[in-house]
């Protein structure tokens, strides 16, 4: 036997073993409740995860997982919609112009601003919130998918060069617990700058 | 109970060891689920026979999968003869090879959280086994070889469940699966070499026997953390 307990008397007592098992469960429970569950799932009954700053990580992980699932079903629905409405949805009035849209984002709300552009055309853009950082993803989903930039900031500006013909836009998600106002200004050759419903 | 905790924490060394082990278990968490999104993307984007790629993925899964390594740590804890180690590791490897390959071929899909919770339980089981709990509690020692083999079968289902999730192309599936399995064995041997060297040093220079009991209590706590983590995931999803 490889257990090194050659005689019965060398074995730890039944009570000691039981105490050790309970101790292991208690230690595991403490680690789970204070760190693992807050950090992985945002579950934080003790409030310690919040203190350690781990709950936020769990909240975001859970949110991202939900968003991914939502985005996947959304994409399937959009593909169907687009194939029906594509021909009449494409605007033709591409001209050099300026535009500005202001949106209010409630706590945890996500909204998307879209613009139509032709491949290779450029617009300059500038956006900012009235306070905290917002999660954003600038991308196109017109046939080809491409992400221009992504992150969490309270302002950003730059040049967007259309990767392909079609819709390009900014998805904004307010991950804070407070409402915020966001303003996006663009200038260049584009058509039909509006919020995507 | 309080006295007992005091007793456990009395020695500074064992206290440090205990937490280093627990922190290690937690710190490598990001790596726990082996094949990452990037690998998943690669698998889904490819088809046909890709032996080296799958050997690599199998080895990576094993080396970065602390659940499998923790169990093996428990298995070889009291083994110091290479002959014994190879017998136990073979029993484990044959077990998980059977369920990995048949599980994928017959698409036996068990919920990943449940199977991972059982894998966590296997760590708890082995730690208690090392502490002599079954002999003391039930008056007999359950076959350690049989347990290693049965838990090998369960770990293999865990591997199969993951492979199924990746939606491997049917084109070249069998050679790729065998390659993945070969990779798992390579990763396992590499991981075991490291564990074996560390335990051998410990046995030689540390107070191995004095710390053995506490080390297994720590291992058991790690197993319980893993069980709780997976069960919570199951109930949330």
XYZ file of C-alpha atoms in Angstrom:
434
model
C 0.000 0.000 0.000
C 1.366 3.382 -0.926
C -0.418 5.253 1.837
C 2.425 5.125 4.361
C -0.023 4.077 7.062
C 1.306 0.620 7.766
C -0.599 0.056 10.974
C -4.009 1.145 12.070
C -2.655 3.162 14.982
C -0.695 5.376 12.622
C -3.865 6.504 10.890
C -5.221 9.886 11.926
C -8.308 9.547 14.113
C -11.778 9.589 12.594
C -12.578 12.848 14.395
C -9.393 14.521 13.192
C -10.195 13.510 9.620
C -13.713 14.837 9.908
C -12.465 18.124 11.359
C -9.956 18.427 8.514
C -12.682 17.817 5.948
C -14.903 20.444 7.549
C -11.932 22.815 7.671
C -11.262 22.236 3.956
C -14.929 22.936 3.157
C -14.922 26.091 5.292
C -11.730 27.374 3.647
C -13.130 26.563 0.207
C -16.405 28.294 1.118
C -14.611 31.440 2.271
C -12.476 31.579 -0.882
C -15.511 30.950 -3.078
C -17.740 33.541 -1.426
C -15.129 36.279 -1.065
C -13.142 35.934 -4.277
C -14.090 33.311 -6.868
C -17.855 33.892 -7.094
C -17.574 37.717 -7.165
C -14.743 37.636 -9.714
C -16.318 35.032 -11.988
C -20.050 35.627 -11.757
C -20.518 38.927 -9.910
C -22.217 37.060 -7.030
C -21.166 38.771 -3.823
C -23.338 38.015 -0.793
C -20.662 39.114 1.710
C -19.760 42.422 0.053
C -16.059 41.523 0.352
C -15.779 40.996 -3.392
C -16.944 44.564 -3.887
C -14.339 45.783 -1.369
C -11.603 43.882 -3.159
C -12.773 45.273 -6.486
C -13.481 41.790 -7.816
C -17.241 42.039 -8.165
C -16.906 44.522 -11.028
C -14.852 41.999 -12.983
C -17.537 39.355 -12.468
C -20.288 41.789 -13.461
C -18.498 42.687 -16.669
C -17.751 39.051 -17.488
C -21.413 38.136 -17.045
C -22.499 41.137 -19.081
C -20.072 40.371 -21.886
C -21.268 36.781 -22.035
C -24.871 37.982 -22.293
C -23.940 40.545 -24.918
C -22.184 37.908 -26.976
C -25.260 35.684 -26.871
C -27.494 38.678 -27.706
C -25.164 39.767 -30.514
C -25.204 36.290 -32.017
C -29.011 36.091 -32.152
C -29.143 39.747 -33.221
C -26.808 39.080 -36.108
C -28.959 36.228 -37.384
C -32.042 38.436 -37.274
C -30.224 41.310 -38.980
C -28.937 39.135 -41.795
C -32.515 38.160 -42.616
C -33.757 41.738 -42.386
C -30.958 43.059 -44.513
C -31.468 40.614 -47.339
C -35.081 41.779 -47.583
C -34.532 45.506 -47.189
C -31.084 45.936 -48.667
C -31.964 47.339 -52.084
C -34.205 50.150 -50.850
C -32.243 50.815 -47.666
C -29.118 52.020 -49.408
C -29.015 55.814 -49.577
C -27.648 57.499 -52.675
C -27.049 61.017 -51.424
C -23.379 60.761 -50.525
C -22.181 64.355 -50.129
C -19.625 66.219 -48.017
C -21.405 67.388 -44.913
C -21.311 67.760 -41.136
C -23.506 66.152 -38.566
C -24.028 65.947 -34.833
C -26.132 63.584 -32.730
C -26.671 63.740 -29.017
C -27.999 60.656 -27.208
C -28.875 59.977 -23.593
C -27.789 56.627 -22.246
C -29.502 55.273 -19.178
C -27.594 53.112 -16.683
C -26.547 49.897 -18.454
C -28.158 50.994 -21.714
C -26.566 50.367 -25.118
C -27.312 52.331 -28.325
C -25.796 52.510 -31.756
C -25.136 55.405 -34.156
C -24.738 54.594 -37.826
C -23.625 56.265 -41.013
C -23.490 55.103 -44.631
C -20.189 55.428 -46.445
C -18.525 54.201 -49.612
C -15.392 52.118 -49.431
C -12.273 54.272 -48.990
C -14.139 57.478 -48.128
C -13.115 59.212 -44.918
C -14.860 61.103 -42.172
C -13.387 62.799 -39.151
C -15.200 62.125 -35.915
C -15.174 63.410 -32.394
C -17.267 62.241 -29.476
C -17.403 62.725 -25.749
C -19.582 61.920 -22.780
C -20.617 64.347 -20.083
C -18.641 62.447 -17.476
C -17.588 58.864 -17.092
C -16.137 56.469 -19.604
C -18.404 54.584 -21.956
C -17.738 51.261 -23.635
C -17.598 51.691 -27.410
C -17.034 49.629 -30.502
C -16.640 51.337 -33.866
C -17.275 48.780 -36.569
C -18.974 47.839 -39.789
C -21.274 44.883 -40.295
C -22.216 45.441 -43.915
C -21.376 42.145 -45.503
C -17.824 42.225 -44.249
C -17.216 42.681 -40.552
C -14.461 44.961 -39.366
C -13.770 46.688 -36.058
C -12.091 50.082 -36.312
C -11.628 50.622 -32.594
C -12.981 49.386 -29.302
C -12.531 50.221 -25.656
C -13.696 52.288 -22.732
C -13.103 56.065 -22.863
C -14.934 59.295 -22.120
C -13.867 60.920 -25.379
C -12.247 59.991 -28.645
C -11.513 61.556 -32.012
C -9.904 60.530 -35.242
C -10.442 59.595 -38.841
C -12.592 56.694 -39.968
C -11.816 55.325 -43.408
C -14.609 53.093 -44.691
C -13.441 49.502 -44.897
C -16.204 48.616 -47.358
C -19.413 50.021 -48.840
C -22.274 50.173 -46.385
C -23.075 50.994 -42.788
C -20.427 51.944 -40.285
C -21.040 52.998 -36.773
C -20.435 53.292 -33.089
C -21.994 51.024 -30.532
C -22.053 52.654 -27.095
C -22.828 50.911 -23.853
C -23.130 52.713 -20.550
C -21.681 50.314 -17.966
C -22.053 52.721 -15.076
C -24.990 52.978 -12.720
C -25.725 56.589 -13.735
C -27.289 58.051 -16.888
C -24.960 59.890 -19.270
C -25.207 62.089 -22.354
C -23.009 61.466 -25.343
C -22.374 63.685 -28.355
C -20.930 62.451 -31.636
C -19.870 64.893 -34.363
C -18.754 63.787 -37.793
C -17.595 65.554 -40.913
C -16.843 64.185 -44.379
C -18.458 62.384 -47.253
C -21.277 60.223 -46.000
C -25.030 59.691 -46.083
C -27.825 59.100 -43.641
C -26.224 59.694 -40.218
C -28.682 58.523 -37.580
C -29.330 56.281 -34.655
C -29.822 52.649 -35.543
C -33.029 51.263 -34.120
C -12.074 23.326 16.144
C -10.292 26.544 17.115
C -7.513 24.491 18.672
C -7.300 22.468 15.538
C -6.957 25.538 13.324
C -4.297 26.882 15.670
C -2.498 23.596 15.419
C -2.628 23.705 11.636
C -1.305 27.240 11.505
C 1.281 26.812 14.272
C 4.130 26.055 11.980
C 5.055 28.999 9.851
C 6.288 26.750 7.066
C 3.101 24.841 6.631
C 1.123 28.069 6.745
C 3.198 29.498 3.932
C 3.014 26.302 1.934
C -0.725 26.122 2.399
C -1.362 29.586 1.003
C 1.161 29.304 -1.767
C -0.699 26.224 -2.952
C -4.115 27.867 -2.680
C -2.968 31.054 -4.381
C -1.398 28.969 -7.097
C -4.698 27.189 -7.638
C -6.506 30.503 -7.900
C -3.886 32.420 -9.834
C -3.788 30.045 -12.751
C -7.540 30.288 -13.017
C -7.381 32.191 -16.273
C -5.710 29.183 -17.807
C -8.072 26.617 -16.361
C -10.160 26.099 -19.399
C -7.344 25.043 -21.627
C -8.305 25.672 -25.184
C -8.951 29.383 -25.527
C -11.108 31.434 -27.860
C -8.213 31.803 -30.233
C -7.751 28.036 -30.397
C -11.488 27.547 -30.719
C -11.501 29.978 -33.602
C -8.657 28.101 -35.246
C -10.395 24.740 -34.835
C -13.626 26.038 -36.314
C -11.847 27.665 -39.219
C -9.970 24.511 -40.189
C -10.721 21.098 -41.535
C -8.725 18.062 -42.551
C -5.900 16.260 -40.840
C -3.696 18.517 -38.698
C -1.737 16.208 -36.450
C 0.848 18.618 -35.035
C -1.762 21.281 -34.338
C -3.909 18.857 -32.348
C -0.934 17.362 -30.489
C -0.027 20.888 -29.453
C -3.597 21.688 -28.354
C -3.818 18.478 -26.315
C -0.529 19.173 -24.558
C -1.504 22.791 -23.939
C -4.831 21.738 -22.484
C -3.163 19.381 -20.044
C -0.319 21.648 -18.966
C -2.603 24.625 -18.415
C -5.413 22.552 -16.882
C -4.733 22.675 -13.155
C -7.741 20.444 -12.443
C -6.073 17.478 -14.146
C -2.667 18.321 -12.693
C -4.046 18.673 -9.140
C -5.562 15.220 -9.377
C -2.287 13.755 -10.642
C -0.449 15.550 -7.831
C -2.724 13.694 -5.412
C -2.212 10.401 -7.223
C 1.590 10.437 -7.124
C 1.832 12.105 -3.724
C 2.979 8.969 -1.912
C 4.551 7.251 -4.908
C 8.301 7.453 -5.216
C 9.133 4.505 -7.461
C 8.972 5.321 -11.130
C 7.480 1.896 -11.754
C 4.482 2.657 -9.505
C 4.047 6.092 -10.999
C 3.988 4.687 -14.515
C 1.373 2.064 -13.522
C -0.970 4.683 -12.038
C -0.447 7.190 -14.806
C -1.093 4.504 -17.413
C -4.344 3.543 -15.663
C -5.364 7.199 -15.701
C -4.301 7.730 -19.315
C -6.065 4.597 -20.604
C -9.207 5.748 -18.776
C -9.343 9.201 -20.253
C -8.304 8.048 -23.726
C -11.292 5.676 -23.854
C -13.840 8.325 -22.915
C -12.190 11.143 -24.870
C -12.318 9.262 -28.155
C -15.616 7.436 -27.685
C -17.252 10.497 -26.150
C -16.472 12.621 -29.203
C -17.321 9.913 -31.743
C -20.699 9.130 -30.167
C -21.266 12.755 -29.147
C -21.868 11.934 -25.504
C -22.387 15.468 -24.316
C -22.473 15.955 -20.581
C -22.883 19.456 -19.205
C -19.363 20.916 -18.952
C -20.018 22.408 -15.503
C -21.243 19.103 -14.097
C -18.339 17.118 -15.469
C -15.863 19.730 -14.184
C -17.531 19.640 -10.764
C -17.028 15.842 -10.699
C -13.387 16.379 -11.709
C -13.107 18.750 -8.738
C -14.624 16.044 -6.568
C -11.972 13.584 -7.800
C -9.342 15.909 -6.279
C -11.227 15.901 -2.961
C -11.533 12.114 -3.114
C -7.826 11.607 -3.723
C -6.802 14.039 -0.964
C -8.969 12.171 1.565
C -7.547 8.918 0.264
C -4.009 10.183 0.899
C -5.007 11.214 4.423
C -6.109 7.639 5.136
C -9.707 8.732 5.648
C -11.418 5.757 3.996
C -9.383 3.234 5.946
C -10.186 5.012 9.193
C -13.828 5.757 8.467
C -14.895 2.587 6.690
C -12.263 0.148 7.907
C -10.906 -0.686 4.473
C -8.843 0.920 1.765
C -10.756 1.201 -1.546
C -8.593 0.179 -4.492
C -6.461 3.174 -5.424
C -5.775 1.720 -8.857
C -9.468 1.294 -9.626
C -10.231 4.834 -8.411
C -7.466 6.274 -10.587
C -8.834 4.439 -13.595
C -12.468 5.436 -12.961
C -11.511 9.085 -12.469
C -9.446 8.786 -15.659
C -12.683 7.860 -17.461
C -14.389 10.923 -15.971
C -11.554 13.317 -16.834
C -11.774 11.957 -20.404
C -15.464 12.895 -20.585
C -14.449 16.404 -19.558
C -11.953 16.517 -22.429
C -14.550 15.100 -24.851
C -17.155 17.671 -23.801
C -14.680 20.437 -24.600
C -13.748 18.971 -27.992
C -17.458 18.700 -28.899
C -17.932 22.372 -27.952
C -15.242 23.315 -30.468
C -17.223 21.769 -33.318
C -14.252 20.047 -34.879
C -14.718 19.377 -38.571
C -15.730 15.753 -39.326
C -13.058 15.798 -42.025
C -10.006 14.165 -40.448
C -11.749 13.887 -37.077
C -10.333 10.540 -35.987
C -6.645 11.240 -36.733
C -7.055 14.677 -35.142
C -8.622 13.157 -32.027
C -5.841 10.616 -31.712
C -3.329 13.442 -32.139
C -5.093 15.457 -29.426
C -4.942 12.436 -27.158
C -1.221 11.957 -27.846
C -0.771 15.631 -26.973
C -2.678 15.111 -23.724
C -0.268 12.288 -22.790
C 2.768 14.420 -23.656
C 1.420 17.319 -21.594
C 0.649 14.947 -18.750
C 4.157 13.498 -18.740
C 5.718 16.980 -18.826
C 3.484 18.133 -15.970
C 4.221 14.988 -13.969
C 7.978 15.413 -14.369
C 7.738 18.865 -12.792
C 5.464 17.645 -9.987
C 7.670 14.611 -9.364
C 10.855 16.672 -9.156
C 9.219 19.104 -6.711
C 7.863 16.315 -4.510
C 11.218 14.510 -4.592
C 13.014 17.633 -3.376
C 10.402 18.113 -0.722
C 10.724 14.486 0.372
C 14.487 14.869 0.594
C 14.894 18.260 2.206
C 11.576 19.193 3.760
C 9.630 17.552 6.543
C 7.575 15.665 4.034
C 5.733 13.344 6.402
C 4.895 16.104 8.877
C 3.524 18.282 6.096
C 1.893 15.510 4.101
C -1.361 15.586 6.019
C -1.753 19.365 5.804
C -0.758 19.430 2.169
C -3.628 17.072 1.435
C -6.051 19.178 3.483
C -4.985 22.110 1.273
C -5.399 19.993 -1.845
C -8.874 19.007 -0.653
C -9.792 22.671 -0.058
C -8.620 23.443 -3.605
C -10.830 20.614 -4.880
C -13.832 22.019 -3.012
C -13.185 25.487 -4.472
C -13.232 23.963 -7.931
C -16.459 22.044 -7.197
C -18.149 25.205 -5.892
C -16.928 27.295 -8.818
C -18.320 24.842 -11.365
C -21.615 24.217 -9.534
C -22.238 27.962 -9.236
C -21.612 28.257 -12.979
C -24.080 25.451 -13.629
C -26.853 27.074 -11.609
C -26.300 30.491 -13.187
C -26.195 29.412 -16.816
